[in-house]
Coordinates of N, CA, C and O in Angstrom, one line a residue:
M1 N 14.9 3.0 -16.7 CA 14.7 4.4 -17.0 C 14.9 5.2 -15.7 O 14.0 5.2 -14.8
E2 N 16.0 5.8 -15.6 CA 16.5 6.4 -14.3 C 15.6 7.5 -13.8 O 15.7 7.9 -12.7
H3 N 14.8 8.2 -14.7 CA 14.0 9.3 -14.2 C 12.6 8.8 -13.8 O 11.8 9.7 -13.5
L4 N 12.4 7.5 -13.6 CA 11.2 7.0 -13.1 C 11.3 6.3 -11.8 O 12.3 5.6 -11.5
D5 N 10.3 6.4 -10.9 CA 10.2 5.6 -9.7 C 9.1 4.5 -9.9 O 8.0 4.9 -10.3
I6 N 9.5 3.3 -9.7 CA 8.5 2.2 -9.8 C 7.5 2.3 -8.7 O 7.8 2.3 -7.5
L7 N 6.2 2.4 -9.0 CA 5.1 2.4 -8.1 C 4.6 1.0 -7.9 O 4.3 0.5 -6.8
I8 N 4.3 0.2 -9.0 CA 3.8 -1.1 -9.0 C 4.7 -1.9 -9.9 O 4.8 -1.6 -11.1
S9 N 5.3 -3.0 -9.4 CA 6.3 -3.8 -10.2 C 5.6 -4.6 -11.2 O 4.4 -4.9 -11.1
E10 N 6.3 -5.1 -12.2 CA 5.8 -6.0 -13.2 C 5.3 -7.3 -12.5 O 4.2 -7.8 -12.9
E11 N 6.0 -7.8 -11.5 CA 5.6 -9.0 -10.8 C 4.2 -8.8 -10.1 O 3.4 -9.7 -10.1
E12 N 4.1 -7.6 -9.4 CA 2.8 -7.3 -8.7 C 1.7 -7.3 -9.7 O 0.6 -7.7 -9.4
I13 N 1.9 -6.7 -10.9 CA 0.9 -6.6 -11.9 C 0.4 -7.9 -12.4 O -0.7 -8.3 -12.4
K14 N 1.4 -8.8 -12.7 CA 1.1 -10.1 -13.2 C 0.3 -10.9 -12.2 O -0.7 -11.6 -12.5
K15 N 0.7 -10.8 -10.9 CA 0.0 -11.6 -9.8 C -1.5 -11.1 -9.7 O -2.4 -11.9 -9.6
R16 N -1.6 -9.8 -9.7 CA -3.0 -9.2 -9.6 C -3.9 -9.5 -10.8 O -5.1 -9.7 -10.6
V17 N -3.3 -9.4 -12.0 CA -4.1 -9.8 -13.2 C -4.6 -11.2 -13.1 O -5.8 -11.5 -13.4
K18 N -3.8 -12.1 -12.6 CA -4.2 -13.5 -12.5 C -5.4 -13.6 -11.5 O -6.3 -14.4 -11.7
E19 N -5.3 -12.9 -10.4 CA -6.3 -12.9 -9.3 C -7.6 -12.4 -9.9 O -8.7 -12.9 -9.7
L20 N -7.5 -11.2 -10.6 CA -8.7 -10.7 -11.2 C -9.4 -11.6 -12.2 O -10.6 -11.8 -12.2
A21 N -8.5 -12.2 -13.1 CA -9.0 -13.1 -14.1 C -9.7 -14.3 -13.5 O -10.8 -14.8 -14.0
K22 N -9.2 -14.8 -12.4 CA -9.8 -16.0 -11.7 C -11.2 -15.6 -11.2 O -12.2 -16.3 -11.3
E23 N -11.3 -14.4 -10.6 CA -12.6 -13.9 -10.1 C -13.6 -13.7 -11.3 O -14.8 -14.1 -11.2
I24 N -13.1 -13.1 -12.3 CA -14.0 -12.9 -13.5 C -14.5 -14.2 -14.1 O -15.6 -14.3 -14.5
T25 N -13.6 -15.1 -14.2 CA -13.9 -16.5 -14.8 C -15.0 -17.1 -13.9 O -16.0 -17.6 -14.5
K26 N -14.9 -17.0 -12.6 CA -15.9 -17.6 -11.7 C -17.3 -16.8 -11.9 O -18.3 -17.5 -12.0
N27 N -17.2 -15.5 -12.0 CA -18.5 -14.7 -12.0 C -19.2 -14.8 -13.4 O -20.4 -14.6 -13.4
Y28 N -18.5 -15.1 -14.4 CA -19.1 -15.1 -15.8 C -19.2 -16.5 -16.3 O -19.5 -16.6 -17.5
K29 N -19.0 -17.5 -15.6 CA -19.1 -18.9 -16.0 C -20.5 -19.1 -16.7 O -21.5 -18.8 -16.1
G30 N -20.5 -19.6 -17.9 CA -21.7 -19.9 -18.6 C -22.4 -18.7 -19.2 O -23.5 -18.8 -19.7
K31 N -21.7 -17.6 -19.2 CA -22.3 -16.3 -19.8 C -21.5 -15.9 -21.0 O -20.4 -16.3 -21.2
D32 N -22.2 -15.1 -21.9 CA -21.7 -14.6 -23.1 C -20.9 -13.3 -22.8 O -21.5 -12.2 -22.7
L33 N -19.6 -13.4 -22.5 CA -18.8 -12.3 -22.0 C -18.1 -11.6 -23.2 O -17.5 -12.2 -24.1
C34 N -18.2 -10.3 -23.2 CA -17.5 -9.4 -24.1 C -16.7 -8.4 -23.4 O -17.2 -7.6 -22.6
L35 N -15.4 -8.5 -23.5 CA -14.5 -7.5 -23.0 C -14.4 -6.3 -23.9 O -14.2 -6.5 -25.1
I36 N -14.6 -5.1 -23.4 CA -14.4 -3.9 -24.2 C -13.2 -3.1 -23.6 O -13.2 -2.7 -22.5
C37 N -12.2 -3.0 -24.4 CA -11.0 -2.3 -24.1 C -11.1 -0.8 -24.4 O -11.5 -0.5 -25.5
V38 N -10.8 0.0 -23.4 CA -10.8 1.4 -23.7 C -9.4 1.8 -24.1 O -8.5 1.7 -23.3
L39 N -9.2 2.1 -25.4 CA -7.9 2.4 -26.0 C -7.5 3.7 -25.6 O -8.3 4.6 -25.3
K40 N -6.2 4.0 -25.6 CA -5.1 3.1 -25.9 C -4.6 2.5 -24.6 O -4.0 1.5 -24.5
G41 N -4.8 3.2 -23.5 CA -4.2 2.9 -22.2 C -4.5 1.5 -21.7 O -3.6 0.9 -21.0
A42 N -5.6 0.9 -21.9 CA -6.0 -0.4 -21.3 C -5.5 -1.6 -22.1 O -5.7 -2.7 -21.7
I43 N -4.9 -1.3 -23.3 CA -4.6 -2.5 -24.2 C -3.7 -3.5 -23.5 O -4.0 -4.7 -23.6
M44 N -2.6 -3.1 -22.8 CA -1.7 -4.1 -22.2 C -2.5 -4.9 -21.1 O -2.4 -6.1 -21.1
F45 N -3.2 -4.2 -20.3 CA -4.0 -4.8 -19.2 C -5.0 -5.8 -19.8 O -5.1 -6.9 -19.3
M46 N -5.8 -5.4 -20.8 CA -6.8 -6.3 -21.3 C -6.2 -7.5 -22.0 O -6.7 -8.6 -21.8
V47 N -5.1 -7.4 -22.7 CA -4.5 -8.5 -23.4 C -4.1 -9.5 -22.3 O -4.4 -10.7 -22.4
D48 N -3.4 -9.0 -21.3 CA -2.9 -10.0 -20.2 C -4.1 -10.6 -19.4 O -4.1 -11.7 -19.1
L49 N -5.1 -9.8 -19.2 CA -6.3 -10.2 -18.5 C -7.0 -11.3 -19.3 O -7.4 -12.4 -18.8
A50 N -7.2 -11.0 -20.6 CA -8.0 -12.0 -21.5 C -7.2 -13.3 -21.5 O -7.9 -14.4 -21.5
K51 N -5.9 -13.3 -21.6 CA -5.1 -14.5 -21.6 C -5.3 -15.4 -20.4 O -5.2 -16.6 -20.4
E52 N -5.7 -14.8 -19.2 CA -5.8 -15.5 -18.0 C -7.3 -15.9 -17.7 O -7.5 -16.7 -16.8
I53 N -8.2 -15.3 -18.4 CA -9.7 -15.7 -18.2 C -9.9 -17.0 -18.9 O -9.7 -17.1 -20.1
D54 N -10.4 -17.9 -18.1 CA -10.7 -19.3 -18.6 C -12.1 -19.4 -19.1 O -12.9 -20.2 -18.6
L55 N -12.4 -18.6 -20.1 CA -13.8 -18.7 -20.7 C -13.6 -18.3 -22.2 O -12.6 -17.6 -22.6
L56 N -14.5 -18.8 -23.0 CA -14.6 -18.2 -24.4 C -15.1 -16.8 -24.3 O -16.1 -16.6 -23.6
L57 N -14.5 -15.9 -24.9 CA -15.0 -14.5 -24.8 C -14.8 -13.7 -26.1 O -14.0 -14.2 -27.0
E58 N -15.4 -12.6 -26.2 CA -15.2 -11.7 -27.3 C -14.4 -10.5 -26.8 O -14.5 -10.2 -25.6
M59 N -13.7 -9.9 -27.7 CA -13.0 -8.6 -27.4 C -13.4 -7.6 -28.4 O -13.5 -7.9 -29.6
D60 N -13.6 -6.4 -27.9 CA -13.9 -5.3 -28.8 C -13.2 -4.0 -28.2 O -12.7 -4.1 -27.1
F61 N -13.1 -3.0 -29.0 CA -12.3 -1.8 -28.6 C -13.1 -0.5 -28.9 O -13.8 -0.4 -29.9
M62 N -12.9 0.4 -27.9 CA -13.4 1.8 -28.1 C -12.3 2.7 -27.8 O -11.4 2.4 -26.9
A63 N -12.2 3.8 -28.5 CA -11.3 4.8 -28.1 C -12.1 6.1 -27.8 O -12.9 6.5 -28.5
V64 N -11.8 6.5 -26.6 CA -12.5 7.8 -26.1 C -11.4 8.6 -25.5 O -10.3 8.1 -25.1
S65 N -11.6 9.9 -25.5 CA -10.5 10.8 -25.0 C -11.1 11.9 -24.1 O -12.2 12.5 -24.5
S66 N -10.5 12.2 -23.0 CA -10.8 13.3 -22.2 C -9.5 14.0 -21.7 O -9.6 15.0 -21.0
Y67 N -8.4 13.5 -22.2 CA -7.1 14.1 -21.8 C -6.4 14.8 -22.8 O -5.7 15.8 -22.6
G68 N -6.3 14.3 -24.1 CA -5.4 14.9 -25.1 C -4.0 14.6 -24.7 O -3.7 13.5 -24.3
N69 N -3.2 15.6 -24.6 CA -1.8 15.4 -24.2 C -1.5 16.0 -22.8 O -0.4 16.4 -22.5
E70 N -2.6 16.2 -22.0 CA -2.5 16.8 -20.7 C -2.4 15.8 -19.6 O -2.7 14.6 -19.8
K71 N -2.0 16.2 -18.4 CA -2.0 15.3 -17.3 C -3.3 15.3 -16.5 O -3.4 14.4 -15.6
T72 N -4.2 16.1 -16.8 CA -5.5 16.1 -16.2 C -6.6 16.1 -17.2 O -6.4 16.6 -18.3
S73 N -7.7 15.5 -16.8 CA -8.9 15.4 -17.7 C -9.5 16.7 -18.1 O -9.6 17.6 -17.2
S74 N -9.8 16.9 -19.3 CA -10.5 18.2 -19.7 C -12.0 18.2 -19.3 O -12.6 19.2 -19.3
G75 N -12.5 17.0 -19.1 CA -13.9 16.9 -18.8 C -14.8 16.7 -20.0 O -16.0 16.4 -19.9
V76 N -14.2 16.9 -21.2 CA -15.0 16.8 -22.4 C -14.6 15.4 -23.0 O -13.4 15.1 -23.2
V77 N -15.6 14.5 -23.2 CA -15.4 13.2 -23.6 C -15.7 13.1 -25.1 O -16.8 13.5 -25.5
K78 N -14.8 12.5 -25.9 CA -15.0 12.3 -27.3 C -14.9 10.8 -27.6 O -13.9 10.2 -27.2
I79 N -15.8 10.3 -28.4 CA -15.6 8.9 -28.9 C -14.8 9.0 -30.2 O -15.3 9.7 -31.2
I80 N -13.7 8.4 -30.2 CA -12.8 8.4 -31.4 C -13.0 7.2 -32.2 O -12.9 7.2 -33.5
K81 N -13.2 6.0 -31.6 CA -13.4 4.8 -32.3 C -14.5 4.0 -31.5 O -14.4 3.8 -30.3
D82 N -15.6 3.7 -32.2 CA -16.7 3.0 -31.6 C -16.5 1.5 -31.8 O -15.6 1.0 -32.5
L83 N -17.4 0.7 -31.1 CA -17.3 -0.8 -31.2 C -17.6 -1.3 -32.6 O -18.3 -0.6 -33.4
D84 N -17.0 -2.4 -32.9 CA -17.2 -3.0 -34.2 C -18.4 -3.9 -34.3 O -19.0 -4.1 -35.3
E85 N -18.8 -4.5 -33.1 CA -19.9 -5.5 -33.0 C -21.0 -5.0 -32.1 O -20.7 -4.3 -31.1
P86 N -22.2 -5.4 -32.3 CA -23.3 -5.1 -31.4 C -23.1 -5.8 -30.0 O -22.5 -6.9 -30.0
I87 N -23.6 -5.2 -28.9 CA -23.5 -5.8 -27.6 C -24.8 -6.2 -27.0 O -24.8 -6.7 -25.9
E88 N -25.9 -6.1 -27.7 CA -27.2 -6.4 -27.2 C -27.2 -7.9 -26.7 O -26.8 -8.8 -27.4
G89 N -27.7 -8.0 -25.5 CA -27.8 -9.4 -24.9 C -26.5 -9.9 -24.3 O -26.5 -11.0 -23.8
K90 N -25.4 -9.2 -24.5 CA -24.1 -9.7 -24.0 C -23.8 -9.2 -22.6 O -24.2 -8.1 -22.3
H91 N -23.0 -9.9 -21.9 CA -22.4 -9.4 -20.6 C -21.2 -8.7 -20.9 O -20.2 -9.3 -21.4
V92 N -21.2 -7.4 -20.7 CA -20.1 -6.5 -21.1 C -19.2 -6.2 -19.9 O -19.7 -5.9 -18.8
L93 N -17.9 -6.4 -20.1 CA -17.0 -6.0 -19.0 C -16.1 -4.9 -19.7 O -15.3 -5.2 -20.6
I94 N -16.2 -3.7 -19.2 CA -15.4 -2.6 -19.7 C -14.0 -2.7 -19.0 O -14.0 -2.8 -17.8
V95 N -13.0 -2.8 -19.8 CA -11.6 -2.9 -19.2 C -10.9 -1.5 -19.4 O -10.7 -1.1 -20.5
E96 N -10.6 -0.9 -18.3 CA -10.1 0.4 -18.2 C -8.7 0.4 -17.6 O -8.4 -0.4 -16.8
D97 N -7.8 1.4 -18.0 CA -6.5 1.5 -17.4 C -6.5 2.1 -16.0 O -6.0 1.6 -15.1
I98 N -7.2 3.3 -16.0 CA -7.2 4.1 -14.7 C -8.5 4.8 -14.6 O -9.0 5.3 -15.6
I99 N -9.1 4.9 -13.4 CA -10.3 5.7 -13.2 C -9.9 6.8 -12.2 O -9.5 6.4 -11.1
D100 N -10.1 8.0 -12.5 CA -9.9 9.1 -11.5 C -11.2 9.9 -11.4 O -12.0 9.5 -10.5
S101 N -11.5 10.9 -12.2 CA -12.8 11.6 -12.0 C -14.0 10.8 -12.3 O -15.0 11.0 -11.7
G102 N -13.9 9.8 -13.2 CA -15.0 8.9 -13.5 C -15.9 9.5 -14.6 O -16.8 8.8 -15.0
R103 N -15.6 10.7 -15.1 CA -16.4 11.3 -16.1 C -16.4 10.5 -17.4 O -17.5 10.2 -18.0
T104 N -15.3 10.0 -17.9 CA -15.2 9.3 -19.1 C -16.0 8.0 -19.0 O -16.8 7.6 -19.8
L105 N -15.8 7.3 -17.9 CA -16.5 6.0 -17.7 C -18.0 6.2 -17.5 O -18.7 5.4 -18.0
S106 N -18.4 7.2 -16.8 CA -19.8 7.4 -16.6 C -20.5 7.7 -17.9 O -21.5 7.2 -18.2
Y107 N -19.8 8.4 -18.8 CA -20.3 8.7 -20.1 C -20.4 7.4 -21.0 O -21.4 7.2 -21.6
L108 N -19.3 6.7 -20.9 CA -19.2 5.4 -21.7 C -20.3 4.4 -21.2 O -21.0 3.8 -22.1
V109 N -20.5 4.3 -19.9 CA -21.6 3.3 -19.4 C -22.9 3.8 -19.9 O -23.7 3.0 -20.4
K110 N -23.2 5.1 -19.9 CA -24.5 5.6 -20.3 C -24.7 5.3 -21.8 O -25.8 4.8 -22.2
I111 N -23.7 5.5 -22.6 CA -23.8 5.2 -24.1 C -24.0 3.7 -24.3 O -24.9 3.3 -25.1
L112 N -23.3 2.9 -23.6 CA -23.4 1.4 -23.8 C -24.7 0.8 -23.3 O -25.2 -0.1 -23.9
K113 N -25.2 1.4 -22.2 CA -26.5 0.9 -21.7 C -27.6 1.0 -22.7 O -28.5 0.2 -22.8
D114 N -27.6 2.1 -23.5 CA -28.6 2.3 -24.6 C -28.5 1.2 -25.6 O -29.5 1.1 -26.4
R115 N -27.5 0.4 -25.7 CA -27.3 -0.7 -26.7 C -27.8 -2.0 -26.2 O -27.6 -3.0 -26.8
K116 N -28.4 -2.0 -25.0 CA -29.1 -3.2 -24.4 C -28.3 -4.4 -24.1 O -28.7 -5.5 -24.5
P117 N -27.1 -4.2 -23.5 CA -26.4 -5.4 -23.1 C -27.1 -6.1 -21.9 O -27.9 -5.5 -21.2
A118 N -26.8 -7.4 -21.7 CA -27.4 -8.1 -20.6 C -26.9 -7.5 -19.2 O -27.7 -7.5 -18.3
S119 N -25.7 -7.1 -19.2 CA -25.1 -6.4 -18.0 C -23.9 -5.6 -18.4 O -23.3 -5.9 -19.5
I120 N -23.5 -4.7 -17.6 CA -22.3 -3.9 -17.8 C -21.6 -3.9 -16.4 O -22.2 -3.4 -15.4
R121 N -20.3 -4.3 -16.4 CA -19.5 -4.2 -15.3 C -18.2 -3.5 -15.7 O -17.9 -3.4 -16.9
I122 N -17.4 -3.1 -14.7 CA -16.2 -2.3 -15.0 C -15.0 -3.0 -14.2 O -15.1 -3.3 -13.1
C123 N -13.9 -3.1 -15.0 CA -12.7 -3.7 -14.4 C -11.6 -2.6 -14.7 O -11.4 -2.3 -15.9
T124 N -10.9 -2.2 -13.7 CA -9.8 -1.2 -13.9 C -8.5 -1.7 -13.3 O -8.6 -2.3 -12.2
L125 N -7.5 -1.4 -14.0 CA -6.2 -1.7 -13.4 C -5.9 -0.8 -12.2 O -5.5 -1.3 -11.1
L126 N -6.1 0.5 -12.3 CA -5.8 1.5 -11.3 C -7.0 2.3 -11.0 O -7.8 2.7 -11.9
D127 N -7.2 2.6 -9.7 CA -8.3 3.4 -9.2 C -7.8 4.5 -8.3 O -7.0 4.2 -7.4
K128 N -8.3 5.7 -8.6 CA -7.9 6.9 -7.7 C -9.3 7.4 -7.2 O -9.8 8.4 -7.6
P129 N -9.8 6.7 -6.2 CA -11.1 7.1 -5.7 C -11.2 8.5 -5.1 O -12.3 9.2 -5.2
E130 N -10.1 9.1 -4.6 CA -10.1 10.4 -4.1 C -10.4 11.5 -5.1 O -10.7 12.6 -4.8
K131 N -10.2 11.2 -6.4 CA -10.4 12.1 -7.5 C -11.8 12.0 -8.1 O -12.2 12.8 -9.0
R132 N -12.6 11.1 -7.6 CA -13.9 10.8 -8.2 C -14.9 12.0 -8.1 O -15.1 12.5 -7.1
L133 N -15.4 12.3 -9.3 CA -16.4 13.4 -9.4 C -17.8 12.9 -9.8 O -18.8 13.6 -9.7
T134 N -17.8 11.6 -10.2 CA -19.1 11.0 -10.6 C -19.3 9.7 -9.9 O -18.3 9.1 -9.4
D135 N -20.5 9.2 -9.8 CA -20.8 8.0 -9.1 C -20.7 6.8 -10.0 O -21.7 6.4 -10.7
V136 N -19.5 6.3 -10.1 CA -19.2 5.1 -11.0 C -18.9 3.9 -10.1 O -18.1 4.0 -9.2
K137 N -19.7 2.8 -10.3 CA -19.4 1.6 -9.6 C -18.4 0.8 -10.3 O -18.6 0.4 -11.4
V138 N -17.3 0.6 -9.6 CA -16.2 -0.2 -10.2 C -16.2 -1.6 -9.6 O -16.2 -1.8 -8.4
D139 N -16.4 -2.6 -10.4 CA -16.6 -4.0 -9.9 C -15.3 -4.8 -9.7 O -15.2 -5.6 -8.8
Y140 N -14.3 -4.5 -10.4 CA -13.0 -5.2 -10.3 C -11.9 -4.1 -10.3 O -11.8 -3.4 -11.3
V141 N -11.1 -4.1 -9.2 CA -10.0 -3.1 -9.2 C -8.7 -3.8 -9.0 O -8.5 -4.6 -8.1
G142 N -7.7 -3.5 -9.8 CA -6.4 -4.0 -9.7 C -5.7 -3.4 -8.5 O -5.3 -4.1 -7.5
F143 N -5.5 -2.1 -8.5 CA -4.8 -1.4 -7.4 C -5.4 -0.1 -7.2 O -5.8 0.6 -8.1
T144 N -5.6 0.3 -5.9 CA -6.0 1.6 -5.5 C -4.8 2.4 -5.3 O -3.9 2.0 -4.5
I145 N -4.7 3.6 -5.9 CA -3.5 4.4 -5.8 C -3.8 5.8 -5.3 O -5.0 6.3 -5.4
E146 N -2.8 6.5 -4.9 CA -2.9 7.9 -4.5 C -3.0 8.8 -5.8 O -2.8 8.3 -6.9
D147 N -3.4 10.0 -5.6 CA -3.5 10.9 -6.7 C -2.1 11.4 -7.2 O -1.7 12.5 -6.9
K148 N -1.5 10.5 -8.1 CA -0.3 10.8 -8.7 C -0.4 10.6 -10.2 O -1.2 9.7 -10.6
F149 N 0.3 11.3 -11.0 CA 0.3 11.0 -12.4 C 1.2 9.8 -12.7 O 2.4 9.8 -12.4
V150 N 0.6 8.7 -13.2 CA 1.3 7.5 -13.4 C 1.4 7.1 -14.9 O 0.6 7.6 -15.7
L151 N 2.4 6.3 -15.2 CA 2.6 5.9 -16.6 C 3.2 4.5 -16.6 O 3.6 4.0 -15.6
G152 N 3.2 3.9 -17.8 CA 3.7 2.6 -18.0 C 2.6 1.6 -18.1 O 1.4 1.9 -17.7
Y153 N 2.9 0.4 -18.5 CA 1.9 -0.7 -18.7 C 0.7 -0.2 -19.4 O -0.5 -0.5 -19.0
G154 N 0.9 0.5 -20.5 CA -0.2 1.0 -21.3 C -0.5 2.5 -21.1 O -1.0 3.2 -22.0
L155 N -0.2 3.0 -19.9 CA -0.5 4.4 -19.6 C 0.6 5.3 -20.2 O 1.8 4.9 -20.1
D156 N 0.3 6.4 -20.7 CA 1.3 7.3 -21.3 C 1.4 8.7 -20.8 O 0.5 9.1 -20.0
Y157 N 2.4 9.3 -21.2 CA 2.5 10.8 -21.1 C 3.0 11.3 -22.5 O 4.1 10.9 -22.9
M158 N 2.1 12.0 -23.2 CA 2.4 12.4 -24.5 C 2.8 11.3 -25.5 O 3.7 11.4 -26.2
Q159 N 2.0 10.2 -25.3 CA 2.1 9.0 -26.1 C 3.4 8.2 -25.9 O 3.7 7.2 -26.6
K160 N 4.2 8.5 -24.9 CA 5.4 7.8 -24.5 C 5.2 7.0 -23.3 O 4.3 7.2 -22.5
Y161 N 6.1 6.0 -23.0 CA 6.1 5.2 -21.8 C 5.1 4.0 -21.7 O 5.1 3.3 -20.8
R162 N 4.2 3.9 -22.7 CA 3.2 2.8 -22.7 C 3.9 1.4 -22.6 O 3.3 0.5 -22.0
N163 N 5.1 1.3 -23.2 CA 5.7 0.0 -23.3 C 6.5 -0.5 -22.1 O 7.0 -1.6 -22.1
I164 N 6.6 0.3 -21.0 CA 7.4 -0.2 -19.9 C 6.4 -1.1 -19.1 O 5.2 -0.9 -19.0
P165 N 7.0 -2.2 -18.6 CA 6.1 -3.3 -18.0 C 5.7 -3.1 -16.6 O 5.2 -4.0 -15.9
Y166 N 5.8 -1.9 -16.0 CA 5.5 -1.6 -14.7 C 4.8 -0.3 -14.6 O 4.8 0.5 -15.6
I167 N 4.2 0.1 -13.5 CA 3.6 1.4 -13.3 C 4.6 2.3 -12.5 O 5.2 1.9 -11.5
A168 N 4.8 3.5 -13.0 CA 5.8 4.4 -12.5 C 5.3 5.8 -12.4 O 4.3 6.2 -13.0
V169 N 6.0 6.6 -11.6 CA 5.9 8.0 -11.5 C 7.2 8.7 -11.9 O 8.3 8.0 -11.7
M170 N 7.2 9.9 -12.5 CA 8.4 10.6 -12.8 C 9.0 11.1 -11.5 O 8.3 11.6 -10.6
K171 N 10.4 10.9 -11.4 CA 11.1 11.4 -10.2 C 11.0 12.9 -10.1 O 11.0 13.6 -11.1
D172 N 11.0 13.4 -8.9 CA 11.0 14.9 -8.6 C 9.9 15.6 -9.5 O 10.1 16.7 -9.9
E173 N 8.8 15.0 -9.6 CA 7.7 15.5 -10.4 C 6.6 15.9 -9.5 O 6.3 15.2 -8.5
D174 N 6.0 17.1 -9.6 CA 4.8 17.5 -8.8 C 3.7 16.7 -9.5 O 3.2 17.1 -10.6
N175 N 3.2 15.7 -8.8 CA 2.1 14.9 -9.3 C 0.7 15.4 -8.8 O 0.4 15.5 -7.8

């Protein structure tokens, strides 16, 4: 796609996903792990991550939105799809595509804590700490990036570009 500049290659993503999975496998050995994918953006990342984690685990999905079709968060978080299974007593690992302001994740952690899991940790593919507006502790970070609007590997712009296997920015775009 000639109008995109690759920020993180497919090979870099694969390598980092394996490293994260190895660390998660070690940290959750002997525990009842439940991965919670934040749809839709984190789906590619969670699938690849789950395949590399050497543990029996559960997967569940939530859809929350604070963006709509915009490039910046509206700050209003809506739960569009809730979990299918209870998480009480389970070790929960929220798998997110990107964290910038932290509002969505902060809200999600608050909601999930009320459901009495054994623990809640966060794993994100991309982190933009300079955009953080809330105090969210991120336990596993794939890549720390600058404040640019990125797409690919699950991340979209107006529901497009999710299927490209790398992380990119649009050329000549004010990000």
